[in-house]
DNA sequence: TCAGACATTCAAAGCGCTTTGAAAAACGAT
DNA sequence: ATCGTTTTTCAAAGCGCTTTGAATGTCTGA
């Protein structure tokens, strides 16, 4: 069933039928009702390709799956972010399109998506400290939004981000206030912008308190459970092990906890742990009582907001760039405590 | 840059240019090379909407995000499954499209996707025991594949699934062989087909061994960490607590482990735990030595295979239905051991 | 009764591509 | 030189929709 057939059935022109269905004013109310009824009856659905061709809009937003090239992993926060975004899209009649590309040709795949007229806008996830994709997208004139920021971007752009620096500075300060000096940071990949900012926050607090940072207590990698576990194991073997650990993800924090438990150490008593909690739906940080003391910020909510901002941008391409900085909350659980006295 | 402009630049007709680029034989090799070069030079990318309109194919596969309506959660296995599928799609020049719909109108949203000509095929994820979507898709004539199966489907259809029944039967048998009688099953939502099959496997092994199943040891819900923890806590409070636990996901198994550790119980010595391991990239079941004894099957690999099967189906709509049953591997770690002697 | 204003409908062009059927060019064999 | 083949190119139609510009019908006030 297409427009032509439908209009023949109704004995009307395609123009009128099209207008009736799209709510244009220059059509008789009776006719509109009649058309609508016929459309429903015959299950007419406008072909979105044809519509897109005619209007120049596709009502599709493009995402490029952020696989870390090195390990071909899909970050679990991806799922929750997307779920948030999808919710907003659905409300605004957008669909979402995914492309998967080797890291090497990511920029090219954005270009392809947009130039081919597949999408009306693009969400850029997981920006790195140096992020050529941003200026590329900017030059192409695609509406886009970045989830996160890139320190080294030289053009203005829309972004939504958590105040990573501030939240990690606060978390570190919190540990320092509890008397900790040997504080480890189990961070995400250094090339990722968020990881850089978190480290800066950590550094700022440490420096501010006059504590020297021990490079042995700084580690960065893909934030898996295994990595958290391995790193914690390594650090606990040090002559002067950390008394507190800051983990960049609740996933790796789970790994840290496993390492501690293998050694019979109790979190909060023998060693303190703070995690960053993205409020992943399947891995919540406890119920009423948090499992980990954590810096908390819902990535799902960020997804919703990002989608809203992008749709705004599509509708108003010439507005000045908009940015949004979310503050993470510090929730205190039982995984932190005063530094234990040396026996 | 579009076909028309490009053909004008080249002084050729659109027909010839189109054919040259699409590898048709009836075009002079010299011309082809010249056209290709010009296309590269001007960065020509065929508009996929127009192409789709003309060919009737969109080169897009549709997925509907399986949010569990009750909790608005995004299953973490979703990310890995999709990553696997995306890989296959990329190799075959397909893109993937996502739609998010309230559970109530899922069927309608499939219909919309396909009827509007947005997608060439659909992947159905997370089928329930009773799954009206399958016959709906079947009637619509959409090429589709189901990840999992539905016990109550009355039409033949393509699917790929893990032998859930067999793997849980084996796992249960393994525990029985170790002397366990009080075996708990912390399962996924009962309405999900995979959960039903896992329970059947568990039941079969128990019945076969002449062990009566205690309903107190059967639980089912969304497989979160919190749920695993809560359920384990509850069960350990029973007068006659389980000596072994079967967890339907590594995520909830992590929750179980947390519950055990809170009580100072050691896995494998005081209580045995077996998990189902989907090989989630961020939550691997240990490195060389598995953390949990587990039934293992890569959901990412399932994603790759599902995509392949769907593409085959699209290319050969009239082939007889194809199905594929993957066997899960039982990997033995240190989370299982002989039943402890009553003191 | 008629011009002008307004409401309603329509035919046709255009979005950018593929594909059909025909034409032109090149070739080989007589 | 000529004719039948084969190779190569082209004009035009069509995919299903929107939208422009024109046409028709209705209504109003003079």
XYZ file of C-alpha atoms (C1' of nucleotides) in Angstrom:
746
model
C 0.000 0.000 0.000
C 1.453 3.282 -1.088
C 0.349 6.841 -1.580
C -0.655 6.338 -5.151
C -2.924 3.408 -4.477
C -4.390 5.048 -1.446
C -5.205 8.187 -3.362
C -6.787 6.163 -6.132
C -8.955 4.352 -3.653
C -10.031 7.651 -2.205
C -10.479 9.296 -5.568
C -8.180 12.103 -4.476
C -4.855 13.340 -5.685
C -1.636 12.265 -4.001
C -1.092 15.837 -3.002
C -4.252 16.050 -0.993
C -3.769 12.703 0.661
C -0.204 13.545 1.564
C -1.249 16.867 2.996
C -4.157 15.426 4.875
C -1.909 12.899 6.575
C 0.793 15.381 7.376
C -1.549 17.852 9.003
C -1.365 20.679 6.518
C -4.052 23.337 6.987
C -5.186 23.654 3.378
C -7.313 20.559 3.412
C -10.949 20.180 4.241
C -11.544 18.705 7.658
C -14.025 16.156 6.334
C -11.553 15.048 3.712
C -8.834 14.732 6.295
C -10.942 12.465 8.423
C -11.868 10.360 5.461
C -8.230 10.061 4.410
C -7.049 9.233 7.862
C -9.650 6.516 8.166
C -8.687 4.971 4.857
C -5.014 5.110 5.776
C -5.670 3.298 9.024
C -7.912 0.783 7.375
C -5.383 -0.160 4.754
C -2.437 0.024 7.107
C -0.713 2.631 5.028
C 2.792 3.566 6.184
C 4.700 6.136 4.204
C 7.916 4.695 2.869
C 10.563 6.440 4.855
C 13.170 6.224 2.123
C 10.946 8.011 -0.333
C 9.972 10.505 2.306
C 13.583 11.067 3.146
C 14.474 11.548 -0.489
C 11.782 14.136 -0.887
C 12.345 16.013 2.345
C 16.068 15.667 2.698
C 15.714 14.389 6.236
C 16.036 10.813 7.318
C 14.845 10.993 10.913
C 17.731 8.804 11.877
C 20.584 9.502 14.259
C 23.889 7.748 13.757
C 26.022 6.206 16.457
C 29.341 4.585 15.858
C 29.906 1.722 18.219
C 32.862 2.623 20.350
C 34.850 -0.547 20.253
C 38.224 -0.216 21.737
C 40.332 -1.316 18.846
C 42.882 -2.975 21.032
C 40.605 -5.484 22.620
C 37.475 -5.386 20.493
C 35.409 -4.734 23.546
C 32.056 -3.162 23.909
C 31.927 -0.935 26.878
C 29.007 -1.861 29.085
C 28.160 1.763 29.614
C 27.355 1.790 25.921
C 24.174 -0.153 26.534
C 22.837 2.153 29.174
C 23.801 5.302 27.318
C 22.059 4.060 24.218
C 18.980 3.058 26.152
C 18.724 6.592 27.460
C 19.215 8.113 24.045
C 16.786 5.700 22.424
C 14.119 6.804 24.789
C 14.446 10.411 23.710
C 14.639 9.439 20.066
C 11.461 7.436 20.302
C 9.636 10.421 21.740
C 10.756 12.516 18.811
C 10.191 9.950 16.090
C 13.832 9.367 15.390
C 15.408 6.017 14.870
C 18.999 5.203 15.613
C 21.545 3.708 13.321
C 24.747 1.967 14.301
C 27.871 1.442 12.401
C 30.823 -0.560 13.397
C 34.163 0.299 11.935
C 37.731 -0.510 12.608
C 39.191 2.283 14.678
C 41.409 3.263 11.801
C 38.624 4.435 9.550
C 36.201 5.851 12.055
C 36.318 9.283 10.570
C 35.657 7.912 7.153
C 32.674 5.986 8.359
C 31.133 9.107 9.843
C 31.577 10.826 6.555
C 30.000 7.968 4.727
C 27.019 7.880 7.017
C 26.282 11.516 6.660
C 27.210 12.090 3.043
C 25.103 9.235 1.933
C 22.201 10.949 3.573
C 21.613 8.119 5.957
C 21.501 10.171 9.113
C 20.509 13.651 10.204
C 22.927 13.814 13.077
C 25.656 11.932 14.843
C 26.549 11.051 18.407
C 30.240 10.832 19.080
C 31.054 8.562 21.971
C 34.226 8.003 23.896
C 36.275 10.995 22.729
C 40.004 10.817 23.202
C 42.307 13.534 24.422
C 43.296 14.137 20.830
C 40.207 13.696 18.766
C 40.424 14.448 15.044
C 36.873 13.266 14.560
C 35.549 16.436 16.138
C 37.028 18.849 13.667
C 36.199 16.436 10.870
C 32.537 16.355 11.790
C 32.553 20.062 12.316
C 33.929 20.690 8.844
C 31.456 18.361 7.260
C 28.669 20.422 8.719
C 26.934 17.470 10.351
C 24.918 18.194 13.435
C 26.631 16.212 16.164
C 27.093 15.959 19.888
C 29.973 14.562 21.870
C 29.420 12.466 24.953
C 32.417 13.664 26.846
C 34.863 16.296 25.704
C 38.172 16.480 24.017
C 40.837 18.600 25.629
C 42.654 19.224 22.392
C 39.738 20.219 20.173
C 40.273 23.468 18.340
C 36.725 24.134 17.228
C 33.627 24.831 19.287
C 31.155 21.947 19.491
C 28.229 20.630 21.473
C 29.022 18.287 24.301
C 27.627 16.804 27.451
C 29.990 15.545 30.083
C 30.378 14.689 33.713
C 32.705 16.883 35.681
C 35.268 14.129 35.909
C 38.031 16.290 37.231
C 35.980 17.749 40.025
C 34.472 14.438 41.073
C 37.807 12.670 41.244
C 39.359 15.572 43.059
C 36.598 15.383 45.609
C 36.910 11.637 45.964
C 40.651 11.915 46.454
C 40.201 14.697 48.942
C 37.728 12.556 50.808
C 40.344 9.834 51.147
C 42.991 12.304 52.176
C 40.678 13.648 54.862
C 40.388 10.109 56.173
C 44.152 10.132 56.608
C 45.161 8.233 53.492
C 48.435 9.104 51.760
C 49.062 5.999 49.687
C 46.185 6.372 47.294
C 46.106 4.361 44.083
C 44.294 5.347 40.927
C 43.086 2.500 38.726
C 42.119 4.546 35.754
C 40.727 4.041 32.253
C 42.888 4.238 29.140
C 45.104 7.295 29.277
C 44.255 8.359 25.763
C 40.614 8.725 26.705
C 39.722 12.229 27.629
C 37.657 11.278 30.664
C 40.558 9.303 32.079
C 42.893 12.239 31.644
C 40.522 14.510 33.503
C 40.059 12.062 36.314
C 43.773 11.790 36.709
C 44.077 15.553 36.744
C 41.519 15.697 39.524
C 43.395 13.076 41.487
C 46.680 14.864 40.937
C 45.246 18.206 41.969
C 43.997 16.852 45.274
C 47.231 15.061 45.977
C 49.422 18.002 45.098
C 47.186 20.313 47.008
C 47.658 18.174 50.098
C 51.392 18.071 49.528
C 51.430 14.341 48.916
C 53.863 13.018 46.404
C 52.318 10.825 43.746
C 53.875 7.399 43.413
C 53.837 6.237 39.793
C 53.502 2.673 41.053
C 50.053 3.598 42.242
C 48.892 4.892 38.900
C 47.581 2.475 36.356
C 45.478 2.846 33.277
C 43.800 0.391 30.931
C 40.476 -0.769 29.629
C 38.243 -0.899 32.687
C 37.420 -4.566 32.941
C 36.893 -6.670 36.007
C 40.042 -8.617 35.238
C 42.071 -5.446 35.027
C 40.806 -4.231 38.396
C 41.663 -7.542 39.943
C 45.084 -7.849 38.399
C 46.084 -4.324 39.205
C 44.944 -4.563 42.791
C 46.881 -7.820 43.180
C 50.007 -6.191 41.817
C 49.720 -3.167 44.051
C 49.107 -5.175 47.168
C 52.402 -6.925 46.566
C 54.295 -3.654 46.773
C 56.556 -3.043 49.750
C 54.450 -0.061 50.606
C 50.989 -0.952 49.329
C 48.198 1.574 48.962
C 45.769 2.079 51.809
C 43.131 3.375 49.438
C 42.158 2.723 45.846
C 40.241 4.889 43.445
C 38.684 2.875 40.614
C 37.422 4.476 37.453
C 34.542 2.077 37.029
C 32.365 -0.086 39.162
C 33.303 -3.001 36.945
C 36.957 -2.799 37.780
C 36.044 -2.038 41.378
C 34.412 -5.447 41.481
C 37.740 -6.858 40.373
C 39.506 -4.914 43.088
C 37.116 -6.282 45.662
C 37.804 -9.795 44.472
C 41.534 -9.247 44.885
C 41.059 -7.900 48.383
C 38.862 -10.760 49.411
C 41.314 -13.318 48.120
C 43.765 -11.833 50.576
C 41.280 -11.659 53.392
C 41.279 -7.879 53.441
C 38.074 -6.110 54.345
C 37.070 -3.026 52.433
C 36.596 0.002 54.615
C 38.597 -1.479 57.442
C 41.852 -2.713 55.928
C 41.721 -0.751 52.772
C 39.449 1.902 51.319
C 37.919 1.803 47.851
C 36.078 4.463 45.898
C 34.581 3.696 42.508
C 33.012 5.733 39.792
C 29.443 4.547 39.418
C 27.689 5.044 36.082
C 24.528 3.513 37.535
C 24.578 0.617 35.112
C 21.228 -1.065 35.383
C 22.547 -4.571 35.856
C 25.373 -3.614 38.153
C 23.927 -1.170 40.621
C 26.023 -0.032 43.517
C 23.871 -1.700 46.139
C 20.343 -0.848 47.132
C 19.806 1.543 50.037
C 23.326 1.130 51.333
C 25.944 1.598 48.632
C 28.434 -1.225 48.260
C 31.194 1.169 47.315
C 31.698 4.739 48.284
C 31.319 6.228 44.842
C 31.151 9.213 42.556
C 27.802 8.695 40.954
C 26.364 9.912 37.673
C 23.807 8.147 35.548
C 25.079 7.426 32.079
C 21.578 6.579 31.031
C 20.438 10.040 31.939
C 23.373 11.451 30.024
C 22.134 9.504 27.017
C 18.707 11.079 27.269
C 20.130 14.551 27.541
C 22.607 14.020 24.737
C 19.816 12.966 22.423
C 17.768 16.010 23.343
C 20.661 18.322 22.696
C 21.344 16.715 19.353
C 17.746 17.023 18.223
C 17.807 20.674 19.243
C 20.918 21.124 17.182
C 19.361 19.489 14.143
C 16.405 21.802 14.423
C 18.548 24.871 14.878
C 21.834 24.310 13.077
C 22.988 27.881 13.516
C 22.506 28.271 17.227
C 25.685 28.858 19.174
C 27.281 25.674 20.557
C 25.687 24.281 23.661
C 27.432 22.386 26.391
C 26.323 20.726 29.553
C 28.420 19.741 32.521
C 26.883 17.283 34.952
C 28.131 17.082 38.521
C 28.684 13.644 39.978
C 27.396 12.996 43.449
C 29.679 11.526 46.119
C 27.819 8.740 47.862
C 29.441 7.332 50.954
C 29.250 3.623 51.559
C 31.132 1.260 53.775
C 34.051 0.674 51.458
C 35.921 3.623 52.880
C 37.235 4.296 56.346
C 40.093 5.883 58.200
C 43.541 4.698 57.333
C 44.384 1.637 59.445
C 47.137 2.034 62.041
C 50.331 0.167 61.333
C 50.587 -2.725 63.685
C 28.160 15.664 -5.280
C 25.597 13.385 -6.883
C 25.344 11.096 -9.857
C 24.060 13.782 -12.145
C 26.883 16.202 -11.462
C 29.462 13.486 -11.624
C 28.193 12.293 -14.985
C 28.193 15.842 -16.321
C 31.773 16.309 -15.223
C 32.713 13.107 -16.960
C 30.655 13.839 -20.043
C 28.917 10.501 -19.651
C 25.355 9.497 -18.983
C 24.175 8.674 -15.487
C 23.530 5.161 -16.666
C 27.112 4.529 -17.595
C 28.506 6.096 -14.482
C 26.156 4.134 -12.297
C 27.064 0.935 -14.050
C 30.743 1.628 -13.938
C 30.637 2.132 -10.210
C 28.493 -0.884 -9.547
C 30.702 -3.236 -11.475
C 28.397 -4.084 -14.340
C 30.138 -5.876 -17.216
C 28.745 -3.814 -20.098
C 31.095 -0.935 -19.606
C 34.464 -0.287 -21.154
C 37.315 -0.957 -18.776
C 38.983 2.360 -19.563
C 35.758 4.197 -18.873
C 35.333 2.362 -15.626
C 38.744 3.388 -14.434
C 38.140 6.972 -15.432
C 34.791 7.001 -13.634
C 36.173 5.400 -10.532
C 38.970 7.927 -10.397
C 36.581 10.847 -10.753
C 34.305 9.416 -8.093
C 37.205 9.104 -5.683
C 38.472 12.523 -6.514
C 35.170 14.231 -5.855
C 34.324 12.066 -2.893
C 31.154 10.831 -4.475
C 28.980 8.682 -2.255
C 25.711 7.373 -3.617
C 22.799 8.560 -1.559
C 21.571 5.449 0.112
C 17.995 6.619 0.341
C 17.777 7.122 -3.381
C 19.549 3.877 -3.958
C 17.176 2.140 -1.636
C 14.194 3.646 -3.367
C 15.406 2.430 -6.708
C 16.506 -1.023 -5.670
C 13.953 -1.770 -3.000
C 16.649 -2.742 -0.548
C 17.880 -0.629 2.290
C 20.956 -2.564 3.390
C 19.875 -2.059 6.955
C 19.019 -4.638 9.586
C 16.638 -3.716 12.362
C 17.055 -4.572 16.018
C 14.580 -3.706 18.687
C 16.287 -2.947 21.948
C 15.179 -5.560 24.396
C 14.367 -3.506 27.428
C 12.712 -5.453 30.091
C 9.566 -3.432 30.529
C 9.425 -4.005 34.226
C 12.695 -2.416 35.104
C 13.678 -0.507 31.992
C 16.983 -2.298 31.932
C 19.356 -2.935 29.144
C 20.769 -6.362 29.349
C 24.552 -6.223 29.262
C 24.659 -9.161 26.920
C 22.962 -6.862 24.441
C 26.183 -4.953 23.909
C 28.283 -7.972 23.158
C 25.673 -9.594 20.967
C 25.345 -6.431 18.954
C 29.083 -6.054 18.637
C 29.265 -9.508 17.151
C 26.422 -8.839 14.746
C 27.810 -5.462 13.774
C 31.012 -7.094 12.739
C 29.271 -9.365 10.303
C 27.089 -6.547 9.039
C 30.096 -4.392 8.353
C 31.659 -7.140 6.283
C 28.506 -7.355 4.193
C 27.863 -3.645 3.882
C 24.835 -3.620 6.085
C 24.113 -1.038 8.725
C 22.067 -1.682 11.793
C 19.087 0.229 13.018
C 17.688 0.286 16.521
C 14.274 1.071 17.725
C 13.152 1.393 21.242
C 9.530 0.794 22.027
C 7.449 0.204 25.070
C 6.971 -3.504 25.436
C 3.291 -3.120 24.698
C 3.736 -2.087 21.095
C 6.770 -4.080 20.123
C 4.959 -5.925 17.410
C 3.681 -2.709 15.960
C 7.125 -1.227 15.873
C 8.479 -4.176 13.931
C 5.707 -3.736 11.445
C 6.438 -0.070 11.132
C 10.138 -0.659 10.579
C 9.626 -3.144 7.844
C 6.574 -1.734 6.125
C 8.138 1.641 5.865
C 10.936 0.033 3.985
C 13.482 1.008 6.557
C 15.029 -2.404 7.009
C 15.636 -5.534 4.979
C 15.530 -7.868 7.922
C 15.005 -8.044 11.638
C 16.747 -9.616 14.603
C 14.456 -10.679 17.378
C 16.163 -10.764 20.733
C 15.123 -12.190 24.043
C 12.158 -14.320 22.982
C 9.688 -15.315 25.648
C 8.090 -18.668 26.147
C 4.977 -17.284 24.512
C 6.120 -15.035 21.747
C 3.468 -13.538 19.459
C 6.120 -11.505 17.675
C 7.348 -14.594 15.874
C 4.136 -15.393 14.073
C 3.595 -11.700 13.453
C 6.938 -11.338 11.718
C 6.377 -14.542 9.889
C 3.053 -13.356 8.516
C 4.498 -10.048 7.474
C 7.000 -11.880 5.343
C 9.993 -10.101 6.831
C 13.236 -11.976 6.819
C 14.086 -12.390 10.485
C 16.100 -14.441 12.916
C 15.502 -15.151 16.549
C 18.316 -15.154 19.053
C 16.971 -17.898 21.231
C 13.813 -19.850 20.618
C 10.242 -19.798 21.680
C 8.748 -23.005 22.968
C 5.236 -22.035 21.992
C 5.809 -20.849 18.441
C 3.505 -22.462 15.932
C 5.339 -21.528 12.750
C 8.774 -22.576 11.520
C 11.409 -19.847 11.757
C 15.156 -19.276 11.762
C 16.842 -19.256 15.119
C 20.178 -19.586 16.797
C 20.359 -20.635 20.379
C 22.517 -22.174 23.041
C 21.470 -25.567 24.252
C 20.349 -24.145 27.558
C 18.586 -27.241 28.725
C 21.512 -29.520 28.091
C 24.065 -27.181 29.629
C 22.093 -26.672 32.811
C 21.385 -30.339 33.047
C 25.088 -31.035 32.810
C 25.938 -28.383 35.340
C 23.376 -29.747 37.752
C 24.611 -33.270 37.186
C 28.124 -32.098 37.874
C 27.027 -30.784 41.253
C 25.096 -33.936 42.020
C 28.180 -35.973 41.224
C 30.043 -33.897 43.792
C 27.502 -35.049 46.334
C 25.255 -32.008 46.423
C 21.537 -32.452 47.036
C 20.508 -28.986 48.132
C 21.089 -27.210 44.830
C 19.625 -23.758 44.261
C 18.786 -22.268 40.876
C 18.997 -18.498 40.613
C 17.378 -18.140 37.231
C 16.360 -15.403 34.826
C 12.775 -14.266 34.388
C 10.475 -17.254 34.083
C 8.678 -15.852 31.067
C 11.906 -15.837 29.088
C 12.343 -18.917 27.006
C 15.971 -19.441 27.884
C 15.151 -19.388 31.582
C 12.435 -21.962 31.103
C 14.818 -24.267 29.309
C 17.497 -23.864 31.920
C 15.009 -24.742 34.596
C 13.945 -27.792 32.629
C 17.554 -28.896 32.439
C 17.984 -28.433 36.160
C 14.758 -30.288 36.877
C 15.682 -33.147 34.592
C 18.986 -33.724 36.344
C 17.429 -33.492 39.776
C 14.551 -35.788 38.945
C 16.854 -38.191 37.262
C 18.934 -38.398 40.425
C 15.817 -38.864 42.494
C 16.274 -35.603 44.347
C 13.210 -33.707 45.302
C 13.230 -30.096 44.209
C 12.666 -27.590 46.973
C 10.726 -24.564 45.674
C 12.586 -22.425 48.215
C 15.700 -23.029 46.160
C 14.195 -21.834 42.913
C 14.158 -18.169 42.162
C 13.736 -16.175 39.000
C 14.100 -12.510 38.142
C 16.048 -10.068 36.037
C 19.655 -11.197 36.346
C 21.285 -8.301 38.093
C 24.081 -8.302 40.603
C 21.709 -7.077 43.273
C 19.313 -9.908 42.610
C 22.066 -12.490 42.896
C 23.171 -11.006 46.166
C 19.728 -10.672 47.639
C 18.647 -14.146 46.661
C 21.793 -15.752 47.997
C 21.357 -13.887 51.276
C 17.790 -15.106 51.562
C 18.669 -18.686 50.807
C 21.549 -18.779 53.245
C 19.121 -17.846 55.976
C 17.056 -20.963 55.386
C 17.075 -23.689 57.999
C 18.492 -26.017 55.442
C 20.495 -23.751 53.137
C 21.731 -24.879 49.726
C 25.210 -26.370 49.454
C 25.406 -25.374 45.803
C 24.061 -22.554 43.669
C 23.484 -22.410 39.951
C 23.373 -18.841 38.663
C 21.962 -17.979 35.272
C 24.415 -15.181 34.654
C 27.875 -14.203 35.657
C 26.487 -10.867 36.753
C 24.224 -12.357 39.352
C 26.967 -14.819 40.247
C 29.053 -11.835 41.266
C 26.208 -10.861 43.563
C 26.124 -14.370 44.965
C 29.827 -14.234 45.642
C 29.409 -10.955 47.465
C 26.742 -12.489 49.664
C 28.962 -15.453 50.459
C 31.910 -13.314 51.300
C 29.880 -11.125 53.616
C 29.201 -14.280 55.576
C 32.792 -15.476 55.420
C 31.939 -18.444 53.250
C 34.478 -19.627 50.740
C 33.325 -20.690 47.303
C 34.292 -24.232 46.431
C 34.917 -25.162 50.034
C 31.849 -24.076 51.981
C 29.508 -23.741 49.070
C 29.682 -24.455 45.363
C 28.694 -22.024 42.648
C 28.243 -22.540 38.926
C 27.439 -19.625 36.645
C 26.433 -19.274 33.059
C 29.150 -17.297 31.322
C 28.272 -15.350 28.179
C 31.885 -14.245 27.870
C 31.030 -10.598 28.298
C 34.093 -8.647 27.332
C 34.212 -6.488 30.428
C 33.309 -9.236 32.842
C 35.353 -12.239 31.843
C 35.315 -15.282 34.011
C 38.953 -15.008 35.017
C 41.997 -15.438 32.850
C 43.615 -18.850 32.663
C 41.898 -20.087 35.780
C 38.162 -19.504 35.730
C 36.725 -17.667 38.707
C 33.540 -19.635 38.530
C 32.925 -23.106 37.303
C 30.728 -22.196 34.385
C 28.710 -23.171 31.365
C 30.345 -21.073 28.728
C 29.093 -19.784 25.397
C 30.104 -16.567 23.717
C 27.178 -14.303 23.064
C 29.339 -12.222 20.816
C 29.945 -15.187 18.606
C 26.224 -15.874 18.603
C 25.757 -12.333 17.343
C 28.111 -12.915 14.457
C 26.399 -16.130 13.479
C 22.928 -14.665 13.822
C 23.837 -11.866 11.469
C 25.229 -14.300 8.945
C 22.130 -16.417 9.051
C 19.914 -13.386 8.617
C 21.839 -12.150 5.622
C 21.574 -15.605 4.103
C 17.867 -15.507 4.669
C 17.543 -12.116 3.013
C 19.390 -13.414 0.000
C 17.350 -16.574 -0.181
C 13.904 -15.860 1.206
C 12.486 -19.169 0.075
C 15.035 -21.505 1.540
C 13.717 -23.804 4.219
C 14.111 -22.485 7.783
C 17.567 -22.810 9.254
C 18.381 -23.296 12.877
C 21.551 -23.581 14.837
C 22.053 -24.986 18.272
C 25.296 -24.111 20.040
C 26.622 -26.284 22.799
C 27.926 -24.569 25.904
C 31.182 -25.772 27.330
C 31.490 -26.697 30.995
C 34.623 -25.107 32.376
C 35.657 -26.147 35.818
C 37.058 -23.561 38.164
C 37.580 -23.455 41.882
C 34.103 -22.311 42.800
C 32.891 -25.896 43.017
C 33.898 -28.720 45.265
C 32.534 -31.714 47.127
C 29.679 -31.102 49.480
C 31.057 -30.131 52.902
C 30.541 -32.622 55.736
C 28.095 -31.558 58.410
C 30.028 -30.685 61.508
C -24.770 39.854 -11.441
C -19.836 40.065 -11.113
C -15.136 40.902 -9.452
C -12.240 39.671 -5.850
C -11.021 36.850 -1.883
C -10.707 32.534 0.048
C -10.898 27.498 0.499
C -9.893 23.313 -1.541
C -7.945 20.295 -4.871
C -4.873 18.919 -8.508
C -1.116 17.989 -12.141
C 3.478 17.878 -12.527
C 8.196 18.481 -11.210
C 11.798 16.954 -8.429
C 14.599 14.262 -4.729
C 19.075 10.740 -6.563
C 19.435 6.533 -7.892
C 18.749 1.939 -11.009
C 17.262 -0.312 -15.005
C 14.910 -1.100 -19.426
C 14.943 -0.787 -24.193
C 17.006 1.529 -27.904
C 20.762 3.685 -30.326
C 25.423 4.308 -31.585
C 29.980 2.715 -32.223
C 33.315 -0.745 -33.091
C 34.452 -4.995 -34.909
C 34.978 -9.126 -37.848
C 33.857 -11.588 -41.747
C 32.319 -11.741 -46.091
C 32.314 -1.672 -49.142
C 28.615 -4.219 -46.576
C 26.223 -6.748 -43.311
C 25.544 -9.032 -38.975
C 27.615 -9.149 -34.209
C 29.223 -7.526 -30.304
C 30.497 -3.843 -27.352
C 29.521 0.415 -25.362
C 26.696 4.268 -24.364
C 22.446 6.721 -23.761
C 17.580 8.688 -22.943
C 13.830 7.956 -20.297
C 10.905 5.699 -17.032
C 10.222 4.524 -12.436
C 10.919 3.891 -7.178
C 7.207 6.688 -3.379
C 7.080 10.694 -1.504
C 6.761 16.224 -0.969
C 5.921 20.610 -2.758
C 5.277 24.307 -6.168
C 2.257 26.732 -8.955
C -1.991 26.549 -11.138
C -6.864 25.483 -11.344
C -11.324 24.865 -9.659
C -15.136 25.852 -6.793
C -17.386 28.913 -3.072
C -18.395 32.819 -0.830
C -18.616 37.761 -0.064
C -19.728 42.549 -0.887
C -20.739 46.078 -4.261
